Amino acid sequence: MKLMFLGAAHEVTGSCHYIEACGKSILLDCGMEQGRDTYENQDIPVSASDIDYLFLSHAHIDHSGLIPLLYKNGFRGQVYATEATTDLCRIMLLDSAHIQEFEAQWRNRKNKRAGKEPFEPLYTTEDAMAVLEHFVPCDYMQKITVSDGIEIRFTDVGHLLGSSSIEIWLTEDGITKKIVYSGDIGNINQPIIHDPRYTQEADYVIMENTYGDRYHTMPPDYVAELAMHIQETFDRGGNLVIPSFAVGRTQEMLYFIREIKERRLIKGHDGFKVYVDSPLAIEATKVFVANYLDCYDTAAMELVRQGINPLEFSGLTLAVTADDSMAINFDTKPKVIISASGMCEAGRIRHHLKHNLWRPESTILFVGYQSIGTLGRAVIDGETEVRLFGETITVEANIQQLAGVSGHADKKGLLNWVNHFETKPERVFVVHGEDMVCDDFVKCLREEHGYEAFAPYSGACFDLITNQMISEGVKIPVKPKEYPKTKAQTEGGKRAAYLSDQLDIAAKRLQRIVNQNKGGANRDMEKLLKQINELCDRIEA
């Protein structure tokens, strides 16, 4: 009975863990890496054709995105997931396959001109469609016998429509061990979906810690704050552009805007239009509506009982085709544009940024996490120029974030989740977090809460019967891409790289100090704020 960690080990994305038990090979998630890639992932220790089952926590691509590749390589087992996750994967995996094919076509045009070998897509639409036939939709809280000695149950963990933590019972030679895989733990008080639900018993816990080093601020009045950004932007004559994840965040924005319109909070711009420019988001919204019985929270269900669709309102325009998308830029009236991708790495949002980033009257409103290395993170961090479609665009727009909007639990929420176990597990494995965050969260679990906690690197393997480590895992940094360098760059490169790394370390250190002081005495927070501002003033002088 073995547990091995492969992806999202000291990294935020690419979740994938391997279980060998009861003569079966099992994967927990099979996700794609997105944003910065810190460490090399070890390969799945068996061939894809030898994997019997895959238990999927939710539909986000960093948890599900490599399932079609698994099929392409020979997987013919069963994928267990909730009903809503299955429905979302039907659109998200096909969308991902389309992106792979589009990128391959683009690269092959360049390769052909350069006389290079053809580039093969990671997987195709056919691979995605075929693996969807292997999904087994499951109800929440239903204990399912997968095979002799293997049982599972999905619990709503409040991160995304259909998201779940997964309870797994493994029985070999009369010995039963229970593993609980958290998936992504949701934030409390999110619109539309339930708050996280908890599990009381486990021998082993595998838990994420995306926000294991920070606390969310007190949630604002989202409707009032979003209305303020809309009002101020429209009064300047600009557009409010929202880079939004197609699944989850887009539906939340629609939920808030419906209320804004119902309460007539925007003055002087009656009947303003809201464009959703993402075919994926449009299809995902249909999935949200179809799964209301199992997934909507009390407030959303009350609207349904009144005959109100929480995600529809007058002035909502859905841009499905490329022509629909381009037509948005010919609408000169102030408007709201919600478009994917959420981190601005691909998709139609990049066109809307090209048309609005240079306009001081427009606002770019970020409403979700921006990974290091993404365009969205660069804009939030104050980049003054960005490259889009071969052009340099000056950032003149008003850059804002909707504070507190997060689908992930913060440190308090993570601790609340793990502390609901009535008896401490034999070991807590910490995954799905940035490198230093994993180490800090493990330290917190050990020293402040008395858990036997461990943050594995890729390749780490444990015997679940004896709770002993079989292999430690490997910490192999991903090599950065190399480009031709000038002599001056070569001579100064090492020093520049060292200083860049040291600046990153210093920034993280400062961020930890800020996080540690949040929620403290007002006098202490005021003192720290003054010190930081004085430092910034000296640097900028």
Coordinates of C-alpha atoms in Angstrom, one line a residue:
M1 CA 0.0 0.0 0.0
K2 CA 2.0 3.0 -1.3
L3 CA 1.5 6.7 -1.9
M4 CA 3.7 8.6 -4.3
F5 CA 3.8 12.3 -5.0
L6 CA 4.4 13.5 -8.6
G7 CA 2.9 16.9 -9.4
A8 CA 2.2 20.1 -7.3
A9 CA 5.0 19.1 -5.0
H10 CA 6.4 22.4 -3.7
E11 CA 4.5 23.9 -6.7
V12 CA 1.0 25.4 -7.1
T13 CA -0.2 23.6 -10.2
G14 CA 0.0 20.2 -11.9
S15 CA -1.6 18.2 -9.2
C16 CA -1.0 14.4 -9.5
H17 CA -0.5 11.8 -6.9
Y18 CA -0.2 8.0 -7.3
I19 CA -1.6 5.2 -5.1
E20 CA -0.7 1.5 -5.4
A21 CA -3.0 -0.7 -3.4
C22 CA -5.1 -3.8 -3.6
G23 CA -3.4 -4.8 -6.8
K24 CA -4.5 -1.6 -8.5
S25 CA -2.8 1.6 -9.7
I26 CA -4.7 4.8 -8.9
L27 CA -4.1 8.5 -9.7
L28 CA -5.5 11.3 -7.6
D29 CA -5.9 14.1 -10.2
C30 CA -3.8 14.5 -13.4
G31 CA -3.3 18.2 -13.9
M32 CA -1.4 20.5 -16.2
E33 CA 1.2 22.9 -14.9
Q34 CA 0.3 26.5 -15.4
G35 CA 2.4 29.6 -14.8
R36 CA 5.9 29.3 -13.3
D37 CA 7.3 25.7 -13.3
T38 CA 9.7 25.4 -10.3
Y39 CA 10.8 21.8 -10.1
E40 CA 10.9 18.8 -12.5
N41 CA 8.2 16.3 -12.0
Q42 CA 8.9 12.6 -11.8
D43 CA 7.1 10.3 -14.2
I44 CA 4.1 8.1 -13.2
P45 CA 5.8 4.9 -12.1
V46 CA 3.6 2.7 -14.4
S47 CA 2.5 3.0 -18.0
A48 CA -0.7 4.8 -18.7
S49 CA -2.3 1.5 -19.8
D50 CA -1.6 0.0 -16.4
I51 CA -3.6 2.7 -14.5
D52 CA -6.9 1.3 -13.3
Y53 CA -8.6 4.3 -11.8
L54 CA -8.4 8.1 -11.5
F55 CA -10.1 9.9 -8.7
L56 CA -10.7 13.6 -9.8
S57 CA -11.2 16.3 -7.2
H58 CA -12.5 19.0 -9.5
A59 CA -12.5 20.3 -13.1
H60 CA -9.8 23.0 -13.0
I61 CA -7.2 22.4 -15.7
D62 CA -4.3 22.3 -13.1
H63 CA -6.1 19.2 -11.7
S64 CA -7.6 17.6 -14.8
G65 CA -5.8 19.0 -17.8
L66 CA -3.5 16.0 -18.6
I67 CA -6.3 13.3 -18.5
P68 CA -6.6 13.4 -22.3
L69 CA -2.8 12.9 -22.6
L70 CA -3.2 9.9 -20.2
Y71 CA -5.7 8.4 -22.7
K72 CA -3.5 9.2 -25.6
N73 CA -0.8 7.2 -23.9
G74 CA -3.0 4.1 -23.3
F75 CA -5.2 4.8 -20.3
R76 CA -8.5 2.9 -20.5
G77 CA -9.5 2.9 -16.8
Q78 CA -12.3 4.7 -15.1
V79 CA -12.4 8.4 -14.0
Y80 CA -14.5 8.9 -10.8
A81 CA -15.8 12.5 -10.3
T82 CA -18.9 14.3 -9.2
E83 CA -21.7 14.9 -11.6
A84 CA -20.9 18.6 -11.9
T85 CA -17.2 18.0 -12.3
T86 CA -18.0 15.5 -15.1
D87 CA -20.2 18.1 -16.8
L88 CA -17.5 20.8 -16.5
C89 CA -14.8 18.5 -17.8
R90 CA -16.9 17.9 -20.9
I91 CA -16.4 21.5 -21.9
M92 CA -13.0 22.3 -20.2
L93 CA -11.1 19.3 -21.6
L94 CA -12.4 19.9 -25.1
D95 CA -11.4 23.5 -24.8
S96 CA -8.0 22.6 -23.6
A97 CA -7.6 20.2 -26.5
H98 CA -8.6 22.9 -28.9
I99 CA -5.9 25.1 -27.4
Q100 CA -3.3 22.4 -27.9
E101 CA -4.3 21.9 -31.5
F102 CA -4.3 25.7 -32.2
E103 CA -0.8 26.1 -30.7
A104 CA 0.4 23.1 -32.8
Q105 CA -0.9 24.7 -36.0
W106 CA 0.7 28.0 -35.1
R107 CA 4.1 26.4 -34.4
N108 CA 4.0 24.2 -37.5
R109 CA 3.5 27.3 -39.7
K110 CA 6.7 28.7 -38.2
N111 CA 8.5 25.3 -38.3
K112 CA 7.6 24.8 -42.0
R113 CA 9.1 28.1 -42.9
A114 CA 12.2 27.3 -40.8
G115 CA 12.5 23.8 -42.2
K116 CA 12.0 22.2 -38.8
E117 CA 10.2 19.0 -37.8
P118 CA 6.4 19.2 -37.3
F119 CA 5.2 19.9 -33.8
E120 CA 2.7 17.4 -32.4
P121 CA -0.1 18.7 -30.1
L122 CA 0.0 17.4 -26.5
Y123 CA -3.3 15.8 -27.2
T124 CA -6.3 16.2 -29.6
T125 CA -10.0 16.8 -29.5
E126 CA -10.4 13.1 -30.3
D127 CA -8.4 12.2 -27.2
A128 CA -10.5 14.4 -25.0
M129 CA -13.8 13.2 -26.4
A130 CA -12.7 9.6 -26.0
V131 CA -11.5 9.8 -22.4
L132 CA -14.8 11.5 -21.4
E133 CA -16.5 8.2 -22.1
H134 CA -14.5 6.8 -19.2
F135 CA -15.9 9.2 -16.6
V136 CA -18.1 7.8 -13.8
P137 CA -20.4 10.5 -12.4
C138 CA -20.9 10.3 -8.6
D139 CA -23.2 11.9 -6.1
Y140 CA -21.9 13.8 -3.1
M141 CA -21.7 11.8 0.2
Q142 CA -22.4 8.4 -1.5
K143 CA -19.9 5.7 -0.5
I144 CA -18.9 3.9 -3.6
T145 CA -17.2 0.5 -3.9
V146 CA -14.7 0.8 -6.7
S147 CA -13.3 -2.7 -6.5
D148 CA -12.4 -5.2 -3.8
G149 CA -10.7 -3.3 -1.0
I150 CA -11.2 0.2 -2.5
E151 CA -14.0 2.5 -1.5
I152 CA -14.4 6.3 -2.1
R153 CA -16.7 9.1 -1.1
F154 CA -16.8 12.7 -2.4
T155 CA -17.5 15.6 0.0
D156 CA -18.3 19.2 -1.2
V157 CA -15.3 21.3 -0.4
G158 CA -16.7 24.6 -1.7
H159 CA -14.0 25.6 -4.1
L160 CA -15.8 25.3 -7.5
L161 CA -19.1 23.8 -8.7
G162 CA -18.7 20.1 -8.2
S163 CA -15.4 20.3 -6.3
S164 CA -14.7 17.8 -3.6
S165 CA -12.4 16.3 -1.1
I166 CA -12.1 12.6 -1.6
E167 CA -12.2 10.0 1.1
I168 CA -10.5 6.7 0.1
W169 CA -10.6 3.5 2.1
L170 CA -8.0 0.9 1.2
T171 CA -8.1 -2.6 2.7
E172 CA -5.3 -5.1 2.3
D173 CA -4.8 -8.3 4.3
G174 CA -7.3 -7.2 6.8
I175 CA -5.7 -3.8 7.4
T176 CA -7.7 -0.7 6.4
K177 CA -6.2 2.7 5.9
K178 CA -8.2 5.8 5.1
I179 CA -6.7 8.6 3.0
V180 CA -8.4 12.0 2.6
Y181 CA -7.3 14.1 -0.3
S182 CA -8.5 17.7 0.1
G183 CA -8.4 18.8 -3.5
D184 CA -8.6 22.6 -3.4
I185 CA -10.3 23.8 -0.2
G186 CA -12.8 26.6 -0.8
N187 CA -13.1 30.0 0.7
I188 CA -16.1 30.6 3.0
N189 CA -19.0 32.9 2.0
Q190 CA -18.5 32.5 -1.7
P191 CA -21.6 33.3 -3.8
I192 CA -23.6 30.5 -5.5
I193 CA -21.9 27.4 -4.0
H194 CA -21.7 25.9 -0.6
D195 CA -19.1 26.6 2.1
P196 CA -16.6 23.8 2.6
R197 CA -17.8 20.7 4.4
Y198 CA -15.5 18.8 6.7
T199 CA -14.4 15.3 7.3
Q200 CA -13.8 13.9 10.8
E201 CA -11.6 10.8 10.3
A202 CA -8.5 9.9 8.4
D203 CA -5.3 8.0 8.8
Y204 CA -3.5 10.1 6.2
V205 CA -4.3 13.6 4.8
I206 CA -3.1 15.1 1.6
M207 CA -3.9 18.8 1.6
E208 CA -3.3 21.8 -0.5
N209 CA -1.9 25.1 0.9
T210 CA -2.1 27.6 -2.0
Y211 CA -2.8 30.4 0.5
G212 CA -1.0 28.8 3.4
D213 CA 1.0 31.9 4.1
R214 CA -1.6 34.6 4.1
Y215 CA -5.0 35.7 5.5
H216 CA -7.8 37.0 3.4
T217 CA -9.0 40.5 4.4
M218 CA -12.5 40.8 5.9
P219 CA -14.7 40.2 2.8
P220 CA -16.0 43.5 1.5
D221 CA -19.4 44.2 0.2
Y222 CA -18.6 42.7 -3.2
V223 CA -21.7 44.2 -4.8
A224 CA -21.0 47.7 -3.5
E225 CA -17.3 47.5 -4.4
L226 CA -17.9 46.2 -7.9
A227 CA -20.6 48.9 -8.4
M228 CA -18.1 51.5 -7.4
H229 CA -15.5 50.4 -10.0
I230 CA -18.2 50.3 -12.7
Q231 CA -19.5 53.7 -11.8
E232 CA -16.1 55.4 -11.7
T233 CA -14.9 53.8 -14.9
F234 CA -18.1 54.6 -16.8
D235 CA -18.1 58.2 -15.6
R236 CA -14.6 58.5 -17.1
G237 CA -15.9 57.1 -20.4
G238 CA -13.9 53.9 -20.2
N239 CA -14.5 50.2 -20.2
L240 CA -14.3 47.9 -17.1
V241 CA -12.3 44.8 -18.3
I242 CA -12.4 41.8 -16.0
P243 CA -9.9 39.0 -16.8
S244 CA -11.8 36.1 -15.3
F245 CA -11.5 32.4 -15.0
A246 CA -14.2 31.0 -17.3
V247 CA -15.4 28.5 -14.6
G248 CA -16.3 29.9 -11.2
R249 CA -15.2 33.4 -11.2
T250 CA -17.2 34.5 -14.3
Q251 CA -20.4 33.1 -12.8
E252 CA -19.7 35.0 -9.5
M253 CA -19.3 38.3 -11.4
L254 CA -22.6 37.7 -13.2
Y255 CA -24.2 36.9 -9.8
F256 CA -23.0 40.3 -8.4
I257 CA -23.8 42.3 -11.5
R258 CA -27.4 40.9 -11.6
E259 CA -27.9 42.4 -8.1
I260 CA -26.2 45.6 -9.1
K261 CA -28.7 46.0 -11.9
E262 CA -31.7 44.9 -9.8
R263 CA -30.9 47.5 -7.2
R264 CA -30.1 50.2 -9.8
L265 CA -26.7 51.0 -8.2
I266 CA -25.2 52.5 -11.4
K267 CA -26.3 56.1 -12.0
G268 CA -26.4 57.8 -15.4
H269 CA -25.7 54.7 -17.4
D270 CA -29.0 52.9 -17.6
G271 CA -29.1 49.7 -19.5
F272 CA -25.3 49.3 -19.6
K273 CA -24.1 46.2 -21.4
V274 CA -22.1 43.4 -20.0
Y275 CA -20.2 41.2 -22.4
V276 CA -19.1 37.7 -21.6
D277 CA -16.5 37.0 -24.2
S278 CA -15.5 33.4 -23.7
P279 CA -17.3 30.4 -25.3
L280 CA -16.0 28.3 -22.4
A281 CA -17.5 30.6 -19.8
I282 CA -20.8 30.6 -21.6
E283 CA -20.9 26.8 -21.6
A284 CA -19.8 26.7 -18.0
T285 CA -22.6 29.0 -17.0
K286 CA -25.1 26.5 -18.5
V287 CA -23.5 23.8 -16.4
F288 CA -24.0 26.0 -13.3
V289 CA -27.6 26.4 -14.1
A290 CA -28.1 22.7 -14.7
N291 CA -26.6 21.6 -11.4
Y292 CA -28.4 24.0 -9.1
L293 CA -30.1 21.3 -7.0
D294 CA -26.9 19.7 -5.8
C295 CA -24.5 22.7 -5.7
Y296 CA -26.3 26.0 -5.1
D297 CA -26.2 27.5 -1.6
T298 CA -29.2 28.8 0.3
A299 CA -29.2 32.3 -1.1
A300 CA -28.9 31.2 -4.7
M301 CA -31.6 28.6 -4.2
E302 CA -33.9 31.2 -2.8
L303 CA -33.6 33.2 -6.1
V304 CA -34.4 30.0 -8.0
R305 CA -37.5 29.4 -5.9
Q306 CA -38.6 32.9 -6.9
G307 CA -38.2 32.1 -10.5
I308 CA -35.0 34.1 -10.9
N309 CA -32.0 32.9 -12.7
P310 CA -29.1 34.2 -10.5
L311 CA -26.8 34.4 -13.6
E312 CA -29.0 36.3 -16.1
F313 CA -30.1 39.9 -16.4
S314 CA -31.0 42.6 -19.0
G315 CA -28.0 43.9 -21.0
L316 CA -26.1 40.6 -20.8
T317 CA -24.5 39.8 -24.2
L318 CA -22.8 36.5 -24.9
A319 CA -19.9 36.7 -27.5
V320 CA -19.7 33.2 -29.0
T321 CA -17.9 33.6 -32.3
A322 CA -14.8 35.5 -33.2
D323 CA -16.9 38.0 -35.0
D324 CA -18.9 38.6 -31.9
S325 CA -15.7 39.2 -29.9
M326 CA -14.3 41.7 -32.4
A327 CA -17.6 43.5 -32.5
I328 CA -17.2 44.4 -28.8
N329 CA -14.4 46.8 -29.7
F330 CA -16.8 48.7 -32.1
D331 CA -19.2 49.4 -29.3
T332 CA -18.1 52.9 -28.1
K333 CA -20.3 53.1 -25.1
P334 CA -18.8 52.3 -21.6
K335 CA -19.3 48.6 -20.9
V336 CA -18.2 45.7 -18.8
I337 CA -16.1 43.0 -20.6
I338 CA -15.6 39.7 -18.8
S339 CA -13.2 37.5 -20.7
A340 CA -10.9 34.5 -20.2
S341 CA -8.2 33.6 -19.3
G342 CA -8.1 34.7 -15.7
M343 CA -4.3 35.1 -15.7
C344 CA -4.2 36.8 -19.1
E345 CA -2.0 34.0 -20.5
A346 CA -4.2 33.1 -23.5
G347 CA -7.7 33.6 -24.9
R348 CA -9.7 36.6 -26.0
I349 CA -8.8 38.6 -22.9
R350 CA -5.5 39.5 -24.5
H351 CA -7.3 41.3 -27.3
H352 CA -9.3 43.3 -24.9
L353 CA -6.2 44.2 -22.9
K354 CA -4.6 45.4 -26.2
H355 CA -7.6 47.7 -26.8
N356 CA -7.8 49.0 -23.2
L357 CA -4.5 48.8 -21.3
W358 CA -3.3 52.0 -22.9
R359 CA -6.5 53.9 -22.1
P360 CA -6.4 55.9 -18.8
E361 CA -10.2 56.1 -18.7
S362 CA -10.5 52.2 -18.7
T363 CA -10.1 49.9 -15.7
I364 CA -8.6 46.4 -15.6
L365 CA -10.1 44.7 -12.6
F366 CA -8.5 41.5 -11.4
V367 CA -10.7 39.1 -9.5
G368 CA -8.6 36.0 -9.0
Y369 CA -5.1 34.7 -8.1
Q370 CA -2.3 35.6 -10.5
S371 CA 0.6 33.2 -10.6
I372 CA 4.1 34.4 -10.7
G373 CA 5.3 34.5 -14.3
T374 CA 1.9 35.3 -15.8
L375 CA 0.9 38.5 -17.7
G376 CA -1.8 39.2 -15.1
R377 CA 0.8 39.1 -12.3
A378 CA 3.1 41.4 -14.2
V379 CA 0.4 44.0 -14.7
I380 CA -0.7 43.8 -11.0
D381 CA 3.0 44.2 -9.9
G382 CA 3.2 47.5 -11.8
E383 CA 4.7 46.6 -15.2
T384 CA 4.5 49.8 -17.3
E385 CA 4.8 48.1 -20.7
V386 CA 3.7 44.6 -21.9
R387 CA 3.9 42.8 -25.2
L388 CA 0.7 41.7 -26.9
F389 CA 0.5 40.2 -30.4
G390 CA 4.0 41.5 -31.2
E391 CA 3.3 45.1 -30.0
T392 CA 4.5 47.0 -27.0
I393 CA 1.5 48.3 -25.1
T394 CA 1.9 51.1 -22.5
V395 CA 0.0 50.4 -19.3
E396 CA -2.1 53.5 -18.7
A397 CA -5.4 52.0 -17.5
N398 CA -6.5 52.0 -13.9
I399 CA -5.3 48.6 -12.5
Q400 CA -7.5 47.3 -9.6
Q401 CA -8.1 44.1 -7.7
L402 CA -11.4 43.1 -6.1
A403 CA -10.2 42.4 -2.6
G404 CA -11.0 39.2 -1.0
V405 CA -12.4 37.4 -4.1
S406 CA -10.7 34.0 -3.9
G407 CA -11.9 30.5 -4.4
H408 CA -9.2 29.2 -2.1
A409 CA -9.2 29.1 1.7
D410 CA -6.7 31.2 3.4
K411 CA -4.4 30.0 6.2
K412 CA -7.2 30.2 8.7
G413 CA -9.6 28.3 6.4
L414 CA -6.9 25.6 5.8
L415 CA -6.3 25.2 9.5
N416 CA -10.0 25.1 10.2
W417 CA -10.4 22.3 7.6
V418 CA -7.5 20.1 9.0
N419 CA -8.5 20.7 12.6
H420 CA -11.9 19.2 12.0
F421 CA -10.4 15.7 12.1
E422 CA -11.5 14.3 15.5
T423 CA -8.3 12.4 15.9
K424 CA -5.0 13.6 14.5
P425 CA -4.0 11.7 11.3
E426 CA -0.8 9.7 11.3
R427 CA 0.6 12.1 8.8
V428 CA -0.4 15.2 6.9
F429 CA 1.1 15.7 3.5
V430 CA 1.2 19.3 2.3
V431 CA 1.0 19.9 -1.5
H432 CA -0.2 22.4 -4.0
G433 CA 1.6 25.5 -2.8
E434 CA 4.6 27.6 -3.7
D435 CA 8.0 26.3 -2.5
M436 CA 8.5 28.4 0.7
V437 CA 4.8 28.4 1.5
C438 CA 4.8 24.6 1.8
D439 CA 7.7 24.7 4.2
D440 CA 6.2 27.4 6.3
F441 CA 2.8 25.7 6.5
V442 CA 4.4 22.4 7.5
K443 CA 6.2 24.3 10.3
C444 CA 3.0 25.8 11.5
L445 CA 1.2 22.4 11.5
R446 CA 4.1 20.8 13.4
E447 CA 4.9 23.5 16.0
E448 CA 1.6 25.2 16.5
H449 CA -0.9 22.3 16.0
G450 CA 1.0 19.1 16.8
Y451 CA 0.6 17.3 13.5
E452 CA 3.2 15.0 11.9
A453 CA 3.4 17.0 8.7
F454 CA 5.6 16.7 5.6
A455 CA 5.9 18.6 2.3
P456 CA 7.1 16.0 -0.3
Y457 CA 9.1 16.8 -3.4
S458 CA 8.2 15.0 -6.6
G459 CA 9.1 11.3 -6.4
A460 CA 8.6 11.0 -2.6
C461 CA 7.0 7.7 -1.8
F462 CA 5.5 6.4 1.5
D463 CA 4.4 3.0 2.8
L464 CA 0.9 3.6 4.2
I465 CA 0.9 0.5 6.3
T466 CA 4.0 1.4 8.3
N467 CA 3.9 5.2 7.8
Q468 CA 7.6 5.0 6.6
M469 CA 9.2 6.9 3.8
I470 CA 10.3 4.6 0.9
S471 CA 12.0 7.3 -1.1
E472 CA 12.6 11.0 -0.3
G473 CA 11.8 12.6 -3.7
V474 CA 14.0 14.8 -5.7
K475 CA 14.4 18.6 -5.8
I476 CA 15.4 19.3 -9.4
P477 CA 14.9 22.9 -10.4
V478 CA 13.5 23.5 -13.9
K479 CA 16.2 24.9 -16.1
P480 CA 15.2 28.3 -17.6
K481 CA 15.0 28.6 -21.3
E482 CA 18.3 29.7 -22.8
Y483 CA 18.5 32.5 -25.5
P484 CA 21.6 33.8 -27.3
K485 CA 23.5 36.3 -25.2
T486 CA 25.8 39.2 -25.9
K487 CA 29.2 39.3 -24.3
A488 CA 28.1 41.8 -21.7
Q489 CA 25.1 39.7 -20.8
T490 CA 27.3 36.7 -20.4
E491 CA 29.7 38.5 -18.1
G492 CA 27.0 40.1 -16.0
G493 CA 24.5 37.3 -16.2
K494 CA 25.5 35.3 -13.1
R495 CA 25.6 38.4 -11.0
A496 CA 22.3 39.6 -12.3
A497 CA 20.6 36.3 -11.7
Y498 CA 22.0 36.2 -8.2
L499 CA 20.7 39.7 -7.4
S500 CA 17.3 38.9 -9.0
D501 CA 17.0 35.8 -6.8
Q502 CA 18.0 37.8 -3.7
L503 CA 15.4 40.5 -4.5
D504 CA 12.7 37.8 -4.8
I505 CA 13.8 36.3 -1.4
A506 CA 13.7 39.7 0.2
A507 CA 10.3 40.5 -1.2
K508 CA 9.0 37.2 0.1
R509 CA 10.5 37.9 3.5
L510 CA 8.8 41.3 3.6
Q511 CA 5.5 39.7 2.6
R512 CA 5.8 37.2 5.4
I513 CA 6.4 40.0 7.9
V514 CA 3.3 41.8 6.6
N515 CA 1.2 38.7 6.8
Q516 CA 2.4 38.0 10.4
N517 CA 1.5 41.5 11.5
K518 CA -2.0 41.5 9.9
G519 CA -4.7 41.3 12.6
G520 CA -2.3 42.5 15.3
A521 CA -2.5 45.6 17.4
N522 CA -3.3 48.8 15.5
R523 CA -0.2 50.4 16.9
D524 CA 2.1 47.7 15.6
M525 CA 0.4 47.7 12.1
E526 CA 0.7 51.5 11.9
K527 CA 4.4 51.3 12.9
L528 CA 5.1 48.7 10.2
L529 CA 3.1 50.6 7.6
K530 CA 5.2 53.7 8.4
Q531 CA 8.5 51.8 8.1
I532 CA 7.6 50.3 4.8
N533 CA 6.4 53.6 3.3
E534 CA 9.6 55.3 4.5
L535 CA 11.7 52.6 2.8
C536 CA 9.7 52.9 -0.4
D537 CA 10.1 56.7 -0.3
R538 CA 13.9 56.4 0.0
I539 CA 14.1 53.9 -2.8
E540 CA 11.9 56.0 -5.1
A541 CA 13.6 59.3 -4.3

